[in-house]
C-alpha cells in the first residue's frame, strides 16, 4: 500500500482546533487518540455504541453504514469516528455530545457539594466511633534563639533542638521540602515559626512544612496567617474521577470536583483498557488518563478556588476498583483478565505523594483503600465502611452500581462480596442516549399511561435543557414504560404513537425528548437495543444477589436493609427498580440510597488513620465469591433477563 | 513487560558509542537526554520539527507514522527519536550530534581507577573495624506456590507471606518500584524469584527489587542471572564532581568517573555561586550544574559501561563542602556568606533517590556526609574518617587542598577544624596554564639548575602530550624554580634564558613546554602573576596551620603525622612543598599523601552504615575554628606570602 499522510484538523465544537497527520486508511478515532483529542468511545471503536459521532466539514472518509447514523445525518456529514477511515485531507467537527464523558471537569464550591446530608451522617458516625480529627497532623508554634558568631548552630539543628525541648521526646525529622524553606522562613519572622508536624507510627515524627509565626504588630497578611492543613479524598471510577478537598483540622468539606476518566477513549469497560495498557507505553497512557487528565487539573482548580496552595495538602486518600488502583500506581494489570484473575496486590502503601507523582506536598501521606478480590476493589471496602453494615447485628445487602456492579452481604459477624459484569449501562454507557449524572442528565421521569407523554427531571441550573439519560433516569424510564405497557416483559415496544419512532431499519425507540427541546438538537430516545442492554445489566445485579443468598443458604426475606450506592443520579426510584426486577421485592422502606459510598469511604480514610486501619480489617475479613466460577449463576442470569423476571411470583406487588 | 529495561547503544556518527538502559515504552529522545547524548529537538519532542532523525542499526521500536519520515526512509531504518518507543535492545546511529559535554565528562574502566592502593588501605581498615559489607542489603531467593482459582491471593500478599515464613519476623514492605515489576517477574520464572531487601533500622524491611530466579534448564541469559546490588559514592567538589561505582556485595570498585562542575560558568569560587544562587531561578541553576550536567550523565555512562542498569543502584553516599551540599539538595545557601555565616543544616537525611531527583532506584537510600561549620563541610568529616586520625593517640594534621583549603588537627581525644580561602590554585584555577589533574596535566617536574631545562611527568596514556599544570605539578615547578634560583623569595623571575619569555608589557614567564610540544599548540608557561596567586594560596594554608597551633598552644614539633588530601595529582613532592613554605618543616617522612579523602570517606559511608554513624560522631565532636574572626590570622598570612617565609628560621634545611 502506498504510504501517505494526510493533514487532519479536529475542531472541538465551540473550542480549539488541533492539527495532526493521519496515515492513509487510519481510523479517525485512532488519529484523534494520537493527538489526545478526546472523543468518547465507550465501545472502544467497535461501532456499537454510536458515541463517537463527528461531523465532516471538508474532505471525505471511507465510512461503513451504521445504525447510529441516519441517512439524513449521513448527508449532513455525520460519521462515526471509529468507522471512518482517512482517505483525504480532513476538517472534522467534534460535537460537545461526543465529549460528554471527557469535557466535564467540574469544580463546585463548598455550598454546592451534593449528598451533603449523607456526609453529615458519616461525620456523626466517625465522631461517635472516636475517629474524628485523627489525621495525625499537628501545628506547633516555636520561638528560636537567634544565631550569632558565638552560637552559629545551623538552622535545622536549632529548630529541632527547640522542638524537642518544647514537645518532649526525641527530636522530629525534617522533610526536604521544609528544609528548603527553613532559612527564609526563620529570618522572615525573627526566628519564630509554626511547624506542621506529622506524628509517625513507627518512626520519628516529621516536620512537613514551616511558616513564619505572627510577629507582634505585623500585618496579618502573609507572615502570621494560621497555616491551613488540607487533604484530598479521591474516588477513581472507571467512568468518573471525583475529588473532595477537606480541611483536616475541622473535617469540613472545602470543595468538590469531578472529571470524566480520561481512559474512556480506550473503552468504557476495564477489560479493553487492560488490553490497551499492555501495549507499548500503554500503562503510562492509562496513568495519564487518570493523573494528568483528571486529578492534576482538578487539584489545580480546587486549590485555585479555595486559595490553598497544593503544598498545603498533607494527606490523600484514594479509593478505586482493582484495575483503576493498579493504573493509578502504574502497576501492570494484565493478569486481572487472565485466569485465575490475580491482582498484583490487595493492600499497598501508604506512599508519599512524590512516589506517585501527585503534585501536592511531596511528603504528603497517600493511603489507598485495600482491595478484596480481582473485581472487588478498594472502592468496595471503603464503601462498605461508609455504609457501616459491618457494625450492624442485622443482615444488610450493599449494592454499588458503578460501571460494574459489586455487592456485599453480611453483618457484624460475616461479610461476603462479589462482582457482576453489569457493564456501563448504569453510568450511561452502552445506551445510545446515556450519559453520566452531570448537567443535562435526565435523572428521573414519569410517563402518563394514556398519552405516553413523559415528565422529566434534569440535573443542572434552572432552564438546563436535557442532554441524555443517566442511570437513575434509565431505571425510572424503563420502569414507567413497563408500567404503562409500552414495553413488554421482553423489553419490546408494543404500542404506537407520536413518541414511538422507527428508523430506516424499522427498529423502534421511545422518544423522551424531541430534537427541538434537547440541548444539542438531537432527540433523546431509548431504542429496543438500549432496553436490551439495560435488561442484561439489571439481570446481572439481581442474579448476583440470588446467587449470594443461595451460597449462604438464606431466604431473600433475611435481608433487613439494602444500601444502594453509586454516582448514578440524585437518587433511585426504588419502586421502579423493584418493578423492573433489578432489586428484590422487599418493599421500598428497606432500601437506602447512600450515594457515592466509595468517595465517602475515602473521606473517612482521609480524616482518620483508625478508619484506614478498620477498612483494612474489613477487606481482610471479607469472603470473596467468584461468580464466574459459580455453576448456578448463569441460569439465574438468564432467568433475570426479563421484566421483572421469568418467575413473576418473585415480584407480586405488596405493601 | 512494563518493568523491562533494554540496553540501548547510541553511536554518534564518526564518534564513540554510549550504552545506556531505557525502560520499555520510553521514547528514544528521553533515553538519549538521560545519557546526555545530544540530539537536536527544537520542538522538544512534539514530533513537529523532524530534527531528531536517528537510524536504527539493529532492534525495533514502536514508531508512530510521521510526515518527516518517508516510507522509503522508514524502510531504511530512519525514525524520529521523539516518536519512537523502546520495545527491544537497540543499536541507534545518531547523525551530526553536538559534542559539547563529551570532553568535560570522563569515565574510566575498573582497571583505570587511580589511587587503587589508597583504597586497598581503607578497605583493610574497614574490615579491621568490622565495618565491611554493612550496607544493609540482602538477597533472598524465594519460591511461591502458584495461584489458582482456589487460591487467588494477590501477588504482593503471596510474596510477603512467603518471605515472612522464610525469614521469620514481620513481613517486609514492598517498594512501589518492586510492586510494578512483581506480576511480570513472578510469571517469568514460574513464581520463583530473588528479592533485594533492605534491612531498616526503625521500621519494616523493604523489598527494593525483584528478579526472576534461575529456572532449572533455562538459558542463563536474562532470567537467572544473579542480581547485582551496586552503589555510588559521589564527591561534589567546587571544581570537579567525581563518582565511584561500587559492588555492594563485594565492596569492589566497578568504575569511576568525573566531570567538571557545571556551575563553573558562574565563577570558580563558592561565594560568586552563592550570589548567583540568590537570583531568580539561581538555586535551580546551581542544582542543574551538579545534577543534570554532571551526576546524571555520569550515572548513565557508568551504568552503560558496566552493564548494570540504574535501577540496580540501591545506595548513594554524597560528600561535599557545605555550599555544594546545599546546592545539591536545592536548599538556599545565601546565609552562608552573611555573618554569622549560618548554614541551613549540618546533618540531614538519609533521603531516598526520588526525593533528590537522582535517576537510580527511586527508593535507593541517599546518605549525606554531615557538615561541621559554615566552611568545613561533609567532605572534611568524610575525609577525616578516611584518614583515621580520629583513632590515633598521636597528634595528626589533616590538610585537604581543594578549591579551598580545609584543615583539621587532633587525635582520639580532640579534633579542631578550620577553613582558609586558599582559592582554586591547587585545582588549576587562577593559574593561566592550570588545569584539573586529568589527562594532559603535568603532575611533576624537575628543573636542571644550569640549563634551566625542565623534565616533566604527564598524566595519561603513553605519548600523551601536555596540556597544562595541575596542583602537584605547580608545587613541583615553583619549588624547582626557587631551588634553581630562577625565582626569588618574592616569586619574581631573576634569571634570563630561552625558557624565559617576556610579553609585550615585559612581564616575564617561565616556559615549561613550548607551543610545538603541547597538545593544543599553545605554550605552557608560568607567569609572575601565576606565581603570585600560588604564593597567596600556599600562604593561606601555612598561616592556618600556624594559627591553629597557636590557639591550641602547641609547638609545630607536636605534630607526629601530616595527611595531605585533595585531587590535585598523583602525589605531592613534599620536599618541594616544604621548600616553598607551604607545609611546616617537619621532614618528609611525616607526610602522607592520601588522595581524594572526601571520595574515600564517601566510599566508606556507601559501604557501611556504621561508618556513616561514625562520620556523624566525628562531625558532632569536632571544634570549629572561624579563622576570619581570629585576630592573629592576618599577620600570619602576610608573613607566609614569601618563599618560603619571612621568618627563614622556620625552614632551615635539615635531614
Short mmCIF file of N, CA, C and O in Angstrom, two decimals, chain A residues 1 3 5 21 34 147-149 152-157 174 176 179-180 182-184 187 202-203 277-285 329-332 334-335 339-348 351-352 354-356 629, chain B residues 1-2 24-25 62 64-67 69-71 85 87 147-149 152-157 174-176 179-180 182-184 187 202-204 329-332 335 339-348 351-352 354-356 629:
data_model
loop_
_atom_site.label_atom_id
_atom_site.label_comp_id
_atom_site.label_asym_id
_atom_site.label_seq_id
_atom_site.Cartn_x
_atom_site.Cartn_y
_atom_site.Cartn_z
N UNK A 1 0.85 -1.21 0.00
CA UNK A 1 0.00 0.00 0.00
C UNK A 1 0.87 1.25 0.00
O UNK A 1 1.89 1.31 0.67
N UNK A 3 2.32 4.63 1.11
CA UNK A 3 2.39 5.25 2.44
C UNK A 3 2.12 6.74 2.29
O UNK A 3 2.90 7.46 1.67
N UNK A 5 0.46 10.41 4.26
CA UNK A 5 -0.01 11.07 5.48
C UNK A 5 -0.91 12.22 5.06
O UNK A 5 -0.58 12.96 4.15
N UNK A 21 -1.40 14.65 11.68
CA UNK A 21 -1.28 13.90 10.45
C UNK A 21 -1.73 12.46 10.70
O UNK A 21 -1.40 11.87 11.72
N UNK A 34 -4.20 9.64 19.03
CA UNK A 34 -2.79 10.04 18.93
C UNK A 34 -2.63 11.50 19.29
O UNK A 34 -1.69 11.89 19.97
N UNK A 147 20.80 33.11 66.00
CA UNK A 147 22.22 32.73 65.97
C UNK A 147 23.12 33.97 65.97
O UNK A 147 22.71 35.06 65.56
N UNK A 148 24.34 33.81 66.49
CA UNK A 148 25.37 34.84 66.35
C UNK A 148 26.71 34.14 66.25
O UNK A 148 26.77 32.90 66.27
N UNK A 149 27.80 34.93 66.18
CA UNK A 149 29.13 34.32 65.95
C UNK A 149 29.48 33.35 67.08
O UNK A 149 30.23 32.40 66.88
N UNK A 152 26.77 29.78 66.27
CA UNK A 152 26.49 29.67 64.85
C UNK A 152 25.85 28.33 64.46
O UNK A 152 26.05 27.84 63.36
N UNK A 153 25.09 27.74 65.40
CA UNK A 153 24.47 26.44 65.09
C UNK A 153 23.57 26.58 63.85
O UNK A 153 22.94 27.61 63.64
N UNK A 154 23.53 25.54 63.04
CA UNK A 154 22.76 25.59 61.79
C UNK A 154 21.26 25.68 62.09
O UNK A 154 20.80 25.29 63.16
N UNK A 155 20.50 26.19 61.11
CA UNK A 155 19.05 26.40 61.29
C UNK A 155 18.33 25.11 61.68
O UNK A 155 17.52 25.09 62.60
N UNK A 156 18.63 24.03 60.97
CA UNK A 156 17.92 22.78 61.21
C UNK A 156 18.13 22.30 62.64
O UNK A 156 17.17 22.04 63.38
N UNK A 157 19.38 22.23 63.04
CA UNK A 157 19.68 21.76 64.39
C UNK A 157 19.05 22.68 65.43
O UNK A 157 18.54 22.23 66.45
N UNK A 174 13.09 16.29 59.56
CA UNK A 174 12.69 17.46 58.78
C UNK A 174 12.59 17.05 57.32
O UNK A 174 13.55 16.51 56.77
N UNK A 176 12.62 17.31 53.31
CA UNK A 176 13.48 18.11 52.43
C UNK A 176 12.76 19.40 52.05
O UNK A 176 13.36 20.48 51.99
N UNK A 179 13.02 21.78 54.88
CA UNK A 179 14.41 22.24 54.99
C UNK A 179 14.70 23.34 53.98
O UNK A 179 15.35 24.34 54.30
N UNK A 180 14.16 23.17 52.76
CA UNK A 180 14.47 24.16 51.72
C UNK A 180 13.79 25.51 52.02
O UNK A 180 14.25 26.54 51.54
N UNK A 182 13.35 26.53 55.24
CA UNK A 182 13.75 26.90 56.61
C UNK A 182 14.52 28.22 56.70
O UNK A 182 14.10 29.12 57.45
N UNK A 183 15.62 28.38 55.96
CA UNK A 183 16.41 29.62 56.18
C UNK A 183 15.57 30.88 55.94
O UNK A 183 15.63 31.82 56.73
N UNK A 184 14.76 30.88 54.88
CA UNK A 184 13.96 32.05 54.58
C UNK A 184 12.91 32.32 55.63
O UNK A 184 12.76 33.44 56.12
N UNK A 187 14.07 33.73 59.03
CA UNK A 187 14.52 35.12 59.03
C UNK A 187 13.39 36.09 58.67
O UNK A 187 13.53 37.29 58.79
N UNK A 202 5.68 4.52 63.39
CA UNK A 202 6.80 3.61 63.67
C UNK A 202 8.15 4.30 63.56
O UNK A 202 9.19 3.65 63.56
N UNK A 203 8.16 5.64 63.39
CA UNK A 203 9.46 6.30 63.35
C UNK A 203 9.36 7.74 63.85
O UNK A 203 8.30 8.14 64.34
N UNK A 277 -3.50 -1.23 28.00
CA UNK A 277 -2.40 -0.96 28.93
C UNK A 277 -1.19 -1.86 28.67
O UNK A 277 -0.07 -1.53 29.05
N UNK A 278 -1.43 -3.00 28.02
CA UNK A 278 -0.34 -3.95 27.78
C UNK A 278 0.46 -3.59 26.54
O UNK A 278 1.51 -4.16 26.27
N UNK A 279 -0.03 -2.60 25.77
CA UNK A 279 0.71 -2.17 24.58
C UNK A 279 1.88 -1.27 24.99
O UNK A 279 1.88 -0.76 26.11
N UNK A 280 2.84 -1.06 24.11
CA UNK A 280 3.98 -0.22 24.48
C UNK A 280 3.53 1.16 24.96
O UNK A 280 2.75 1.83 24.27
N UNK A 281 3.97 1.54 26.14
CA UNK A 281 3.58 2.83 26.68
C UNK A 281 2.15 2.88 27.16
O UNK A 281 1.68 3.92 27.63
N UNK A 282 1.45 1.76 27.07
CA UNK A 282 0.02 1.75 27.40
C UNK A 282 -0.26 2.01 28.87
O UNK A 282 -1.16 2.78 29.21
N UNK A 283 0.55 1.39 29.72
CA UNK A 283 0.33 1.58 31.16
C UNK A 283 0.49 3.06 31.51
O UNK A 283 -0.29 3.62 32.27
N UNK A 284 1.49 3.69 30.87
CA UNK A 284 1.70 5.12 31.12
C UNK A 284 0.50 5.92 30.60
O UNK A 284 0.06 6.88 31.25
N UNK A 285 -0.06 5.50 29.46
CA UNK A 285 -1.24 6.22 28.94
C UNK A 285 -2.40 6.09 29.91
O UNK A 285 -3.16 7.03 30.13
N UNK A 329 -1.34 3.59 40.13
CA UNK A 329 0.00 3.40 40.67
C UNK A 329 1.00 2.97 39.62
O UNK A 329 2.18 2.78 39.91
N UNK A 330 0.54 2.78 38.39
CA UNK A 330 1.45 2.34 37.33
C UNK A 330 1.88 0.90 37.48
O UNK A 330 2.99 0.52 37.12
N UNK A 331 1.00 0.07 38.02
CA UNK A 331 1.29 -1.35 38.19
C UNK A 331 0.54 -2.14 37.11
O UNK A 331 -0.66 -1.92 36.92
N UNK A 332 1.24 -3.03 36.39
CA UNK A 332 0.59 -3.78 35.31
C UNK A 332 -0.63 -4.56 35.81
O UNK A 332 -0.62 -5.11 36.90
N UNK A 334 -2.48 -6.68 33.51
CA UNK A 334 -2.87 -7.71 32.52
C UNK A 334 -3.47 -8.94 33.16
O UNK A 334 -4.44 -9.51 32.69
N UNK A 335 -2.86 -9.37 34.28
CA UNK A 335 -3.21 -10.68 34.82
C UNK A 335 -4.59 -10.68 35.46
O UNK A 335 -5.14 -11.73 35.78
N UNK A 339 -7.34 -15.96 33.75
CA UNK A 339 -7.49 -16.89 34.85
C UNK A 339 -6.12 -17.17 35.46
O UNK A 339 -5.16 -17.27 34.72
N UNK A 340 -5.96 -17.25 36.76
CA UNK A 340 -7.00 -17.13 37.80
C UNK A 340 -7.28 -15.70 38.27
O UNK A 340 -7.65 -15.50 39.43
N UNK A 341 -7.16 -14.71 37.40
CA UNK A 341 -7.58 -13.32 37.70
C UNK A 341 -6.93 -12.78 38.97
O UNK A 341 -7.62 -12.33 39.90
N UNK A 342 -5.60 -12.86 39.04
CA UNK A 342 -4.89 -12.46 40.26
C UNK A 342 -4.37 -11.03 40.13
O UNK A 342 -3.64 -10.72 39.19
N UNK A 343 -4.76 -10.16 41.05
CA UNK A 343 -4.23 -8.79 41.03
C UNK A 343 -2.79 -8.77 41.54
O UNK A 343 -2.32 -9.74 42.15
N UNK A 344 -2.07 -7.67 41.28
CA UNK A 344 -0.69 -7.55 41.77
C UNK A 344 -0.69 -7.38 43.28
O UNK A 344 0.29 -7.73 43.95
N UNK A 345 -1.77 -6.85 43.83
CA UNK A 345 -1.82 -6.60 45.28
C UNK A 345 -3.26 -6.41 45.73
O UNK A 345 -4.12 -6.06 44.92
N UNK A 346 -3.51 -6.70 46.99
CA UNK A 346 -4.75 -6.27 47.62
C UNK A 346 -4.49 -4.96 48.38
O UNK A 346 -5.05 -3.93 48.10
N UNK A 347 -3.56 -5.05 49.36
CA UNK A 347 -3.21 -3.86 50.14
C UNK A 347 -1.90 -3.28 49.63
O UNK A 347 -1.05 -4.01 49.12
N UNK A 348 -1.73 -1.98 49.80
CA UNK A 348 -0.44 -1.37 49.47
C UNK A 348 -0.36 0.01 50.10
O UNK A 348 -1.34 0.55 50.58
N UNK A 351 1.96 5.49 50.66
CA UNK A 351 3.05 6.07 49.89
C UNK A 351 3.17 7.55 50.22
O UNK A 351 2.39 8.08 51.01
N UNK A 352 4.15 8.18 49.61
CA UNK A 352 4.24 9.62 49.70
C UNK A 352 3.93 10.19 48.33
O UNK A 352 4.15 9.53 47.31
N UNK A 354 5.27 12.15 46.32
CA UNK A 354 6.35 12.18 45.33
C UNK A 354 6.49 10.81 44.65
O UNK A 354 6.84 10.72 43.48
N UNK A 355 6.19 9.74 45.39
CA UNK A 355 6.30 8.40 44.80
C UNK A 355 5.32 8.23 43.65
O UNK A 355 5.61 7.53 42.67
N UNK A 356 4.16 8.86 43.77
CA UNK A 356 3.08 8.64 42.81
C UNK A 356 2.94 9.79 41.82
O UNK A 356 2.07 9.78 40.97
N UNK A 629 -17.05 -18.49 38.32
CA UNK A 629 -16.76 -19.92 38.51
C UNK A 629 -17.88 -20.60 39.30
O UNK A 629 -17.72 -21.72 39.77
N UNK B 1 5.72 -6.78 31.01
CA UNK B 1 6.63 -6.13 30.08
C UNK B 1 7.05 -4.75 30.59
O UNK B 1 8.21 -4.37 30.51
N UNK B 2 6.09 -4.02 31.15
CA UNK B 2 6.35 -2.62 31.51
C UNK B 2 7.64 -2.45 32.31
O UNK B 2 8.31 -1.45 32.20
N UNK B 24 10.99 -0.08 28.89
CA UNK B 24 10.04 -0.49 27.86
C UNK B 24 9.06 0.65 27.61
O UNK B 24 8.48 1.19 28.57
N UNK B 25 8.92 1.08 26.36
CA UNK B 25 7.94 2.12 26.04
C UNK B 25 8.49 3.54 26.16
O UNK B 25 7.81 4.48 25.78
N UNK B 62 8.67 0.93 18.60
CA UNK B 62 7.27 1.21 18.24
C UNK B 62 7.24 2.67 17.80
O UNK B 62 7.46 3.57 18.60
N UNK B 64 5.43 5.91 15.68
CA UNK B 64 4.23 6.46 15.06
C UNK B 64 4.61 7.00 13.68
O UNK B 64 5.69 7.54 13.51
N UNK B 65 3.72 6.85 12.71
CA UNK B 65 3.99 7.39 11.38
C UNK B 65 4.18 8.89 11.50
O UNK B 65 3.67 9.52 12.42
N UNK B 66 4.95 9.47 10.61
CA UNK B 66 5.22 10.90 10.71
C UNK B 66 5.62 11.43 9.35
O UNK B 66 6.35 10.78 8.61
N UNK B 67 5.13 12.64 9.02
CA UNK B 67 5.37 13.16 7.68
C UNK B 67 6.84 13.41 7.42
O UNK B 67 7.27 13.56 6.28
N UNK B 69 9.28 11.37 7.93
CA UNK B 69 9.97 10.16 7.51
C UNK B 69 9.19 9.55 6.34
O UNK B 69 8.03 9.18 6.49
N UNK B 70 9.84 9.47 5.18
CA UNK B 70 9.14 8.89 4.03
C UNK B 70 9.08 7.37 4.21
O UNK B 70 9.82 6.79 5.01
N UNK B 71 8.21 6.76 3.44
CA UNK B 71 8.06 5.30 3.52
C UNK B 71 9.40 4.63 3.22
O UNK B 71 9.82 3.70 3.88
N UNK B 85 9.30 4.46 20.48
CA UNK B 85 9.29 3.91 21.84
C UNK B 85 10.11 2.62 21.88
O UNK B 85 10.01 1.78 20.98
N UNK B 87 11.16 -0.93 22.51
CA UNK B 87 10.50 -2.21 22.80
C UNK B 87 11.48 -3.38 22.66
O UNK B 87 11.08 -4.53 22.73
N UNK B 147 -0.68 -19.39 42.03
CA UNK B 147 -2.10 -19.15 42.32
C UNK B 147 -3.01 -19.97 41.40
O UNK B 147 -2.61 -20.36 40.30
N UNK B 148 -4.19 -20.27 41.90
CA UNK B 148 -5.23 -20.86 41.04
C UNK B 148 -6.58 -20.36 41.54
O UNK B 148 -6.63 -19.58 42.49
N UNK B 149 -7.65 -20.82 40.91
CA UNK B 149 -8.98 -20.28 41.25
C UNK B 149 -9.31 -20.52 42.72
O UNK B 149 -10.05 -19.76 43.34
N UNK B 152 -6.60 -17.54 44.88
CA UNK B 152 -6.34 -16.37 44.03
C UNK B 152 -5.72 -15.21 44.79
O UNK B 152 -5.92 -14.06 44.45
N UNK B 153 -4.94 -15.52 45.85
CA UNK B 153 -4.33 -14.43 46.62
C UNK B 153 -3.46 -13.57 45.70
O UNK B 153 -2.83 -14.07 44.77
N UNK B 154 -3.43 -12.28 45.96
CA UNK B 154 -2.71 -11.34 45.11
C UNK B 154 -1.20 -11.60 45.18
O UNK B 154 -0.70 -12.16 46.15
N UNK B 155 -0.48 -11.18 44.13
CA UNK B 155 0.97 -11.42 44.05
C UNK B 155 1.70 -10.88 45.27
O UNK B 155 2.55 -11.55 45.86
N UNK B 156 1.39 -9.64 45.65
CA UNK B 156 2.12 -9.00 46.75
C UNK B 156 1.94 -9.78 48.05
O UNK B 156 2.93 -10.17 48.69
N UNK B 157 0.70 -10.06 48.39
CA UNK B 157 0.44 -10.78 49.64
C UNK B 157 1.08 -12.17 49.59
O UNK B 157 1.63 -12.65 50.57
N UNK B 174 6.89 -3.47 50.52
CA UNK B 174 7.27 -3.63 49.12
C UNK B 174 7.34 -2.25 48.49
O UNK B 174 6.38 -1.48 48.57
N UNK B 175 8.49 -1.92 47.91
CA UNK B 175 8.60 -0.60 47.26
C UNK B 175 7.68 -0.57 46.05
O UNK B 175 7.41 -1.60 45.42
N UNK B 176 7.21 0.64 45.71
CA UNK B 176 6.32 0.77 44.55
C UNK B 176 7.01 0.25 43.30
O UNK B 176 6.41 -0.42 42.46
N UNK B 179 6.83 -3.44 43.30
CA UNK B 179 5.44 -3.84 43.06
C UNK B 179 5.11 -3.78 41.57
O UNK B 179 4.46 -4.67 41.02
N UNK B 180 5.63 -2.74 40.90
CA UNK B 180 5.28 -2.59 39.48
C UNK B 180 5.94 -3.68 38.63
O UNK B 180 5.48 -3.98 37.54
N UNK B 182 6.46 -6.80 39.93
CA UNK B 182 6.10 -8.08 40.52
C UNK B 182 5.32 -9.02 39.59
O UNK B 182 5.76 -10.16 39.37
N UNK B 183 4.20 -8.58 39.00
CA UNK B 183 3.42 -9.54 38.21
C UNK B 183 4.23 -10.15 37.07
O UNK B 183 4.18 -11.36 36.86
N UNK B 184 5.00 -9.33 36.37
CA UNK B 184 5.79 -9.85 35.25
C UNK B 184 6.86 -10.81 35.71
O UNK B 184 7.02 -11.90 35.15
N UNK B 187 5.76 -14.34 36.87
CA UNK B 187 5.31 -15.24 35.81
C UNK B 187 6.41 -15.56 34.82
O UNK B 187 6.26 -16.44 33.98
N UNK B 202 14.51 1.37 61.77
CA UNK B 202 13.40 1.74 62.66
C UNK B 202 12.05 1.35 62.10
O UNK B 202 11.02 1.75 62.62
N UNK B 203 12.02 0.60 60.98
CA UNK B 203 10.71 0.18 60.50
C UNK B 203 10.82 -1.13 59.73
O UNK B 203 11.90 -1.73 59.69
N UNK B 204 9.73 -1.56 59.12
CA UNK B 204 9.72 -2.84 58.39
C UNK B 204 10.78 -2.82 57.30
O UNK B 204 11.01 -1.81 56.65
N UNK B 329 21.04 19.68 47.24
CA UNK B 329 19.72 19.40 47.78
C UNK B 329 18.71 20.49 47.47
O UNK B 329 17.54 20.39 47.84
N UNK B 330 19.15 21.55 46.79
CA UNK B 330 18.22 22.63 46.47
C UNK B 330 17.83 23.45 47.69
O UNK B 330 16.71 23.95 47.78
N UNK B 331 18.74 23.58 48.64
CA UNK B 331 18.47 24.37 49.85
C UNK B 331 19.23 25.70 49.75
O UNK B 331 20.42 25.71 49.43
N UNK B 332 18.53 26.82 50.00
CA UNK B 332 19.18 28.13 49.87
C UNK B 332 20.44 28.23 50.73
O UNK B 332 20.47 27.76 51.86
N UNK B 335 22.77 32.53 53.33
CA UNK B 335 23.17 32.97 54.68
C UNK B 335 24.57 32.47 55.05
O UNK B 335 25.13 32.89 56.05
N UNK B 339 27.34 37.22 57.86
CA UNK B 339 27.53 36.98 59.28
C UNK B 339 26.19 36.68 59.92
O UNK B 339 25.19 37.31 59.55
N UNK B 340 26.05 35.74 60.83
CA UNK B 340 27.11 34.88 61.37
C UNK B 340 27.37 33.60 60.59
O UNK B 340 27.77 32.58 61.18
N UNK B 341 27.21 33.63 59.26
CA UNK B 341 27.60 32.50 58.39
C UNK B 341 26.95 31.17 58.83
O UNK B 341 27.64 30.17 59.03
N UNK B 342 25.62 31.20 58.97
CA UNK B 342 24.92 30.01 59.47
C UNK B 342 24.38 29.18 58.30
O UNK B 342 23.62 29.69 57.47
N UNK B 343 24.77 27.91 58.20
CA UNK B 343 24.20 27.04 57.17
C UNK B 343 22.77 26.64 57.53
O UNK B 343 22.34 26.81 58.68
N UNK B 344 22.02 26.12 56.55
CA UNK B 344 20.66 25.66 56.82
C UNK B 344 20.67 24.40 57.67
O UNK B 344 19.73 24.12 58.38
N UNK B 345 21.75 23.64 57.57
CA UNK B 345 21.82 22.36 58.32
C UNK B 345 23.27 21.92 58.42
O UNK B 345 24.10 22.28 57.59
N UNK B 346 23.57 21.14 59.45
CA UNK B 346 24.82 20.38 59.49
C UNK B 346 24.54 18.96 58.99
O UNK B 346 25.08 18.52 58.01
N UNK B 347 23.66 18.27 59.71
CA UNK B 347 23.29 16.90 59.32
C UNK B 347 21.96 16.92 58.59
O UNK B 347 21.11 17.78 58.84
N UNK B 348 21.75 15.94 57.72
CA UNK B 348 20.44 15.79 57.08
C UNK B 348 20.34 14.41 56.45
O UNK B 348 21.33 13.72 56.31
N UNK B 351 17.93 10.43 52.71
CA UNK B 351 16.80 10.63 51.81
C UNK B 351 16.67 9.42 50.91
O UNK B 351 17.45 8.47 50.99
N UNK B 352 15.66 9.46 50.04
CA UNK B 352 15.55 8.45 49.01
C UNK B 352 15.82 9.12 47.67
O UNK B 352 15.58 10.31 47.52
N UNK B 354 14.39 9.36 44.93
CA UNK B 354 13.29 10.09 44.30
C UNK B 354 13.16 11.48 44.90
O UNK B 354 12.79 12.44 44.21
N UNK B 355 13.49 11.64 46.19
CA UNK B 355 13.39 12.96 46.83
C UNK B 355 14.34 13.95 46.18
O UNK B 355 14.05 15.14 46.08
N UNK B 356 15.50 13.46 45.76
CA UNK B 356 16.56 14.34 45.27
C UNK B 356 16.64 14.34 43.75
O UNK B 356 17.49 15.00 43.16
N UNK B 629 37.43 35.41 62.05
CA UNK B 629 37.20 36.22 63.25
C UNK B 629 38.36 36.07 64.24
O UNK B 629 38.24 36.44 65.39
#
